[in-house]
């Protein structure tokens, strides 16, 4: 006989509003009972990250044809005030002040504010996200950021101010669609010993651009904040030119897969990432183009790969400008495994192989090298160390293939501490 849902009972939520839990159910009182949908709702409740435990049971109702969905949750702290310090070989020593709340006013809203300062850069960010705008599946968010760098791995300063409202809505069980609008003001200043291309870009002064775009995401992992076996894909496109003197079209794509084998001791992952930037009116600037930093391709310094302008085609200490590229593609493979040490040491090892290319500039001169692109390859070993003050990662790299004036690095250390 068909069963129907008599009611949905929720308990244990003292700070969280009932509707935050109830909206994870796509069925309501009076609907036919569907055990698969109830299990999916239980997974969605756990993936919220608001509860340390949640139990969803099906109990008999007041009649044989009715059932009661009983939900019991245990809330966890969702707010944090973080003071931290960090170090990376790319950005040097820096500090962090961050406030975050994933359950603002018990409504399931996310609010965060961060100040991140380094030796050569400062970043200020404010973001807000409402996952159920107008009490439906439409998410509404706003990002506001300001960034300033002082000759960070370059011979010029940059500053930018960005305002980005967006909406997100699901289009499938594992996929969603994001529509975003962005207005950004960028500026290059204080040039040092740079070539003609960056000099001309600095002379443009402050540039304000307005953009519309979308991002499609597909992810088979249930818990996004705790990567498990599965596949993830993301495709984004952005049109710039809603006013102003420049018109551009930008496409980015990222796909990755991860699996655990040998009793979950060996974690294997593979990722592809690429992008295309096309200007139909005007030209790109160095602040607009792609770069392959150590997070995209290991074994090279920031700005160490891709087109560069060097005086008379010879790159020395001066007149050596990393220009970035309008196209890039990278493939990354990694394996993480135990080292046979006790778990309390928090040490695991890893091996990686990266292959990538950064190329294409619309505006060049006779002093520009590697505009046509060339594939670089690197391999290496990693040491992961989970410490009480934060995760540490040591990368030891060896470049298999590079160009003459590429800048490679054999060691990279990233430290992130919070207290």
PDB file of C-alpha atoms in Angstrom, residues 85-255:
ATOM      1  CA  UNK A  85      49.986  34.183  10.158  1.00  0.00           C
ATOM      2  CA  UNK A  86      51.189  32.572   6.976  1.00  0.00           C
ATOM      3  CA  UNK A  87      54.185  32.156   4.780  1.00  0.00           C
ATOM      4  CA  UNK A  88      54.730  31.094   1.197  1.00  0.00           C
ATOM      5  CA  UNK A  89      57.745  31.305  -1.045  1.00  0.00           C
ATOM      6  CA  UNK A  90      55.666  33.347  -3.516  1.00  0.00           C
ATOM      7  CA  UNK A  91      54.182  35.980  -1.189  1.00  0.00           C
ATOM      8  CA  UNK A  92      56.467  35.844   1.855  1.00  0.00           C
ATOM      9  CA  UNK A  93      55.289  36.392   5.429  1.00  0.00           C
ATOM     10  CA  UNK A  94      51.772  37.672   6.005  1.00  0.00           C
ATOM     11  CA  UNK A  95      49.014  38.118   8.549  1.00  0.00           C
ATOM     12  CA  UNK A  96      45.309  37.302   8.581  1.00  0.00           C
ATOM     13  CA  UNK A  97      42.263  38.587  10.445  1.00  0.00           C
ATOM     14  CA  UNK A  98      39.040  36.835   9.503  1.00  0.00           C
ATOM     15  CA  UNK A  99      35.488  36.704  10.814  1.00  0.00           C
ATOM     16  CA  UNK A 100      33.175  34.068   9.451  1.00  0.00           C
ATOM     17  CA  UNK A 101      29.663  32.875  10.253  1.00  0.00           C
ATOM     18  CA  UNK A 102      28.025  30.020   8.311  1.00  0.00           C
ATOM     19  CA  UNK A 103      24.699  30.297  10.123  1.00  0.00           C
ATOM     20  CA  UNK A 104      24.093  34.030  10.431  1.00  0.00           C
ATOM     21  CA  UNK A 105      21.093  34.739  12.694  1.00  0.00           C
ATOM     22  CA  UNK A 106      20.218  31.031  12.501  1.00  0.00           C
ATOM     23  CA  UNK A 107      19.062  31.429   8.888  1.00  0.00           C
ATOM     24  CA  UNK A 108      21.765  29.342   7.211  1.00  0.00           C
ATOM     25  CA  UNK A 109      23.283  32.462   5.673  1.00  0.00           C
ATOM     26  CA  UNK A 110      27.041  32.850   5.252  1.00  0.00           C
ATOM     27  CA  UNK A 111      28.817  36.080   6.182  1.00  0.00           C
ATOM     28  CA  UNK A 112      32.571  36.630   6.172  1.00  0.00           C
ATOM     29  CA  UNK A 113      35.073  39.458   6.365  1.00  0.00           C
ATOM     30  CA  UNK A 114      38.813  39.072   5.921  1.00  0.00           C
ATOM     31  CA  UNK A 115      41.947  41.220   5.985  1.00  0.00           C
ATOM     32  CA  UNK A 116      44.984  39.465   4.531  1.00  0.00           C
ATOM     33  CA  UNK A 117      48.254  41.368   4.495  1.00  0.00           C
ATOM     34  CA  UNK A 118      51.695  40.368   3.284  1.00  0.00           C
ATOM     35  CA  UNK A 119      55.068  41.904   2.690  1.00  0.00           C
ATOM     36  CA  UNK A 120      54.052  43.239  -0.715  1.00  0.00           C
ATOM     37  CA  UNK A 121      50.254  42.965  -0.820  1.00  0.00           C
ATOM     38  CA  UNK A 122      47.036  43.680   1.048  1.00  0.00           C
ATOM     39  CA  UNK A 123      43.655  42.061   0.428  1.00  0.00           C
ATOM     40  CA  UNK A 124      40.298  43.045   1.952  1.00  0.00           C
ATOM     41  CA  UNK A 125      37.218  40.886   1.324  1.00  0.00           C
ATOM     42  CA  UNK A 126      33.562  40.991   2.376  1.00  0.00           C
ATOM     43  CA  UNK A 127      31.018  38.372   1.283  1.00  0.00           C
ATOM     44  CA  UNK A 128      27.430  37.426   2.051  1.00  0.00           C
ATOM     45  CA  UNK A 129      25.377  34.486   0.753  1.00  0.00           C
ATOM     46  CA  UNK A 130      21.724  33.600   1.232  1.00  0.00           C
ATOM     47  CA  UNK A 131      21.155  29.990   0.019  1.00  0.00           C
ATOM     48  CA  UNK A 132      17.354  30.240  -0.040  1.00  0.00           C
ATOM     49  CA  UNK A 133      16.445  33.685  -1.323  1.00  0.00           C
ATOM     50  CA  UNK A 134      12.669  34.310  -1.204  1.00  0.00           C
ATOM     51  CA  UNK A 135      12.397  30.871   0.503  1.00  0.00           C
ATOM     52  CA  UNK A 136      13.103  28.863  -2.634  1.00  0.00           C
ATOM     53  CA  UNK A 137      16.137  27.192  -4.177  1.00  0.00           C
ATOM     54  CA  UNK A 138      17.527  30.475  -5.494  1.00  0.00           C
ATOM     55  CA  UNK A 139      20.769  31.542  -3.798  1.00  0.00           C
ATOM     56  CA  UNK A 140      21.803  35.203  -3.665  1.00  0.00           C
ATOM     57  CA  UNK A 141      25.320  36.395  -2.897  1.00  0.00           C
ATOM     58  CA  UNK A 142      27.488  39.518  -2.889  1.00  0.00           C
ATOM     59  CA  UNK A 143      31.287  39.729  -2.961  1.00  0.00           C
ATOM     60  CA  UNK A 144      33.254  42.927  -2.398  1.00  0.00           C
ATOM     61  CA  UNK A 145      37.050  42.965  -2.513  1.00  0.00           C
ATOM     62  CA  UNK A 146      39.957  45.421  -2.649  1.00  0.00           C
ATOM     63  CA  UNK A 147      43.518  44.366  -3.419  1.00  0.00           C
ATOM     64  CA  UNK A 148      46.779  46.279  -3.534  1.00  0.00           C
ATOM     65  CA  UNK A 149      50.256  45.002  -4.408  1.00  0.00           C
ATOM     66  CA  UNK A 150      53.603  46.792  -4.245  1.00  0.00           C
ATOM     67  CA  UNK A 151      55.959  45.309  -6.853  1.00  0.00           C
ATOM     68  CA  UNK A 152      54.998  41.772  -5.847  1.00  0.00           C
ATOM     69  CA  UNK A 153      57.140  39.559  -8.101  1.00  0.00           C
ATOM     70  CA  UNK A 154      57.042  42.427 -10.631  1.00  0.00           C
ATOM     71  CA  UNK A 155      58.445  45.912 -11.249  1.00  0.00           C
ATOM     72  CA  UNK A 156      55.110  47.753 -10.899  1.00  0.00           C
ATOM     73  CA  UNK A 157      52.264  48.223  -8.415  1.00  0.00           C
ATOM     74  CA  UNK A 158      48.643  47.145  -8.876  1.00  0.00           C
ATOM     75  CA  UNK A 159      45.365  47.952  -7.181  1.00  0.00           C
ATOM     76  CA  UNK A 160      41.858  46.733  -7.859  1.00  0.00           C
ATOM     77  CA  UNK A 161      38.345  47.171  -6.475  1.00  0.00           C
ATOM     78  CA  UNK A 162      35.631  44.647  -7.346  1.00  0.00           C
ATOM     79  CA  UNK A 163      31.892  44.410  -6.649  1.00  0.00           C
ATOM     80  CA  UNK A 164      30.124  41.188  -7.660  1.00  0.00           C
ATOM     81  CA  UNK A 165      26.488  40.240  -6.993  1.00  0.00           C
ATOM     82  CA  UNK A 166      25.373  36.790  -8.169  1.00  0.00           C
ATOM     83  CA  UNK A 167      22.585  34.237  -8.047  1.00  0.00           C
ATOM     84  CA  UNK A 168      22.866  30.429  -7.903  1.00  0.00           C
ATOM     85  CA  UNK A 169      20.188  27.825  -8.598  1.00  0.00           C
ATOM     86  CA  UNK A 170      20.279  24.017  -8.938  1.00  0.00           C
ATOM     87  CA  UNK A 171      19.669  22.371 -12.298  1.00  0.00           C
ATOM     88  CA  UNK A 172      20.214  18.790 -11.154  1.00  0.00           C
ATOM     89  CA  UNK A 173      21.010  16.621  -8.155  1.00  0.00           C
ATOM     90  CA  UNK A 174      24.763  17.281  -8.477  1.00  0.00           C
ATOM     91  CA  UNK A 175      24.862  20.466 -10.525  1.00  0.00           C
ATOM     92  CA  UNK A 176      24.077  24.168 -10.248  1.00  0.00           C
ATOM     93  CA  UNK A 177      24.202  27.281 -12.383  1.00  0.00           C
ATOM     94  CA  UNK A 178      25.588  30.651 -11.280  1.00  0.00           C
ATOM     95  CA  UNK A 179      24.883  33.975 -12.984  1.00  0.00           C
ATOM     96  CA  UNK A 180      27.130  36.840 -11.928  1.00  0.00           C
ATOM     97  CA  UNK A 181      27.611  40.514 -12.651  1.00  0.00           C
ATOM     98  CA  UNK A 182      30.890  42.253 -11.912  1.00  0.00           C
ATOM     99  CA  UNK A 183      32.099  45.819 -11.978  1.00  0.00           C
ATOM    100  CA  UNK A 184      35.815  46.261 -11.399  1.00  0.00           C
ATOM    101  CA  UNK A 185      38.287  49.129 -11.318  1.00  0.00           C
ATOM    102  CA  UNK A 186      41.951  48.243 -11.888  1.00  0.00           C
ATOM    103  CA  UNK A 187      45.084  50.328 -12.067  1.00  0.00           C
ATOM    104  CA  UNK A 188      48.816  49.847 -12.757  1.00  0.00           C
ATOM    105  CA  UNK A 189      51.251  52.362 -11.305  1.00  0.00           C
ATOM    106  CA  UNK A 190      54.793  53.092 -10.115  1.00  0.00           C
ATOM    107  CA  UNK A 191      56.646  51.286 -12.914  1.00  0.00           C
ATOM    108  CA  UNK A 192      60.286  50.421 -12.387  1.00  0.00           C
ATOM    109  CA  UNK A 193      62.663  49.176 -15.050  1.00  0.00           C
ATOM    110  CA  UNK A 194      59.994  47.713 -17.371  1.00  0.00           C
ATOM    111  CA  UNK A 195      59.656  47.299 -21.118  1.00  0.00           C
ATOM    112  CA  UNK A 196      57.441  49.131 -23.581  1.00  0.00           C
ATOM    113  CA  UNK A 197      54.423  46.809 -23.291  1.00  0.00           C
ATOM    114  CA  UNK A 198      53.878  47.255 -19.545  1.00  0.00           C
ATOM    115  CA  UNK A 199      54.852  50.947 -19.830  1.00  0.00           C
ATOM    116  CA  UNK A 200      52.016  51.475 -22.307  1.00  0.00           C
ATOM    117  CA  UNK A 201      49.620  49.548 -20.065  1.00  0.00           C
ATOM    118  CA  UNK A 202      50.584  51.708 -17.072  1.00  0.00           C
ATOM    119  CA  UNK A 203      49.949  54.830 -19.149  1.00  0.00           C
ATOM    120  CA  UNK A 204      46.328  53.745 -19.672  1.00  0.00           C
ATOM    121  CA  UNK A 205      45.652  54.719 -16.061  1.00  0.00           C
ATOM    122  CA  UNK A 206      42.703  53.367 -14.103  1.00  0.00           C
ATOM    123  CA  UNK A 207      40.322  51.164 -16.129  1.00  0.00           C
ATOM    124  CA  UNK A 208      36.726  50.393 -15.125  1.00  0.00           C
ATOM    125  CA  UNK A 209      35.105  47.314 -16.658  1.00  0.00           C
ATOM    126  CA  UNK A 210      31.614  45.841 -16.407  1.00  0.00           C
ATOM    127  CA  UNK A 211      31.012  42.126 -16.987  1.00  0.00           C
ATOM    128  CA  UNK A 212      28.283  39.506 -17.091  1.00  0.00           C
ATOM    129  CA  UNK A 213      28.966  35.801 -16.869  1.00  0.00           C
ATOM    130  CA  UNK A 214      27.933  32.358 -15.745  1.00  0.00           C
ATOM    131  CA  UNK A 215      29.500  29.322 -14.060  1.00  0.00           C
ATOM    132  CA  UNK A 216      28.181  25.782 -14.445  1.00  0.00           C
ATOM    133  CA  UNK A 217      29.289  23.335 -11.738  1.00  0.00           C
ATOM    134  CA  UNK A 218      28.859  19.582 -11.527  1.00  0.00           C
ATOM    135  CA  UNK A 219      30.143  17.646  -8.524  1.00  0.00           C
ATOM    136  CA  UNK A 220      29.423  14.040  -7.591  1.00  0.00           C
ATOM    137  CA  UNK A 221      31.000  14.400  -4.142  1.00  0.00           C
ATOM    138  CA  UNK A 222      28.351  14.612  -1.433  1.00  0.00           C
ATOM    139  CA  UNK A 223      30.374  16.651   1.020  1.00  0.00           C
ATOM    140  CA  UNK A 224      32.069  19.504  -0.854  1.00  0.00           C
ATOM    141  CA  UNK A 225      34.147  20.609   2.140  1.00  0.00           C
ATOM    142  CA  UNK A 226      35.591  17.115   2.677  1.00  0.00           C
ATOM    143  CA  UNK A 227      36.671  15.782  -0.693  1.00  0.00           C
ATOM    144  CA  UNK A 228      35.763  12.160  -1.248  1.00  0.00           C
ATOM    145  CA  UNK A 229      35.818   9.890  -4.270  1.00  0.00           C
ATOM    146  CA  UNK A 230      34.141  11.500  -7.208  1.00  0.00           C
ATOM    147  CA  UNK A 231      34.313  13.813 -10.181  1.00  0.00           C
ATOM    148  CA  UNK A 232      34.003  17.587 -10.360  1.00  0.00           C
ATOM    149  CA  UNK A 233      33.611  19.841 -13.400  1.00  0.00           C
ATOM    150  CA  UNK A 234      33.332  23.606 -13.680  1.00  0.00           C
ATOM    151  CA  UNK A 235      32.839  25.774 -16.776  1.00  0.00           C
ATOM    152  CA  UNK A 236      32.661  29.567 -16.665  1.00  0.00           C
ATOM    153  CA  UNK A 237      32.299  32.253 -19.303  1.00  0.00           C
ATOM    154  CA  UNK A 238      32.415  36.018 -18.829  1.00  0.00           C
ATOM    155  CA  UNK A 239      31.587  38.830 -21.253  1.00  0.00           C
ATOM    156  CA  UNK A 240      33.247  42.195 -20.590  1.00  0.00           C
ATOM    157  CA  UNK A 241      32.061  45.270 -22.436  1.00  0.00           C
ATOM    158  CA  UNK A 242      28.842  46.518 -20.864  1.00  0.00           C
ATOM    159  CA  UNK A 243      30.157  50.052 -21.320  1.00  0.00           C
ATOM    160  CA  UNK A 244      33.737  51.301 -21.658  1.00  0.00           C
ATOM    161  CA  UNK A 245      36.254  51.094 -24.488  1.00  0.00           C
ATOM    162  CA  UNK A 246      37.134  47.388 -24.239  1.00  0.00           C
ATOM    163  CA  UNK A 247      35.225  44.247 -25.144  1.00  0.00           C
ATOM    164  CA  UNK A 248      36.424  40.785 -24.157  1.00  0.00           C
ATOM    165  CA  UNK A 249      35.237  37.215 -23.766  1.00  0.00           C
ATOM    166  CA  UNK A 250      36.806  34.917 -21.147  1.00  0.00           C
ATOM    167  CA  UNK A 251      36.303  31.164 -20.811  1.00  0.00           C
ATOM    168  CA  UNK A 252      37.697  28.981 -18.021  1.00  0.00           C
ATOM    169  CA  UNK A 253      37.275  25.261 -17.385  1.00  0.00           C
ATOM    170  CA  UNK A 254      38.386  22.906 -14.638  1.00  0.00           C
ATOM    171  CA  UNK A 255      37.792  19.171 -14.321  1.00  0.00           C
TER     172      UNK A 255
END
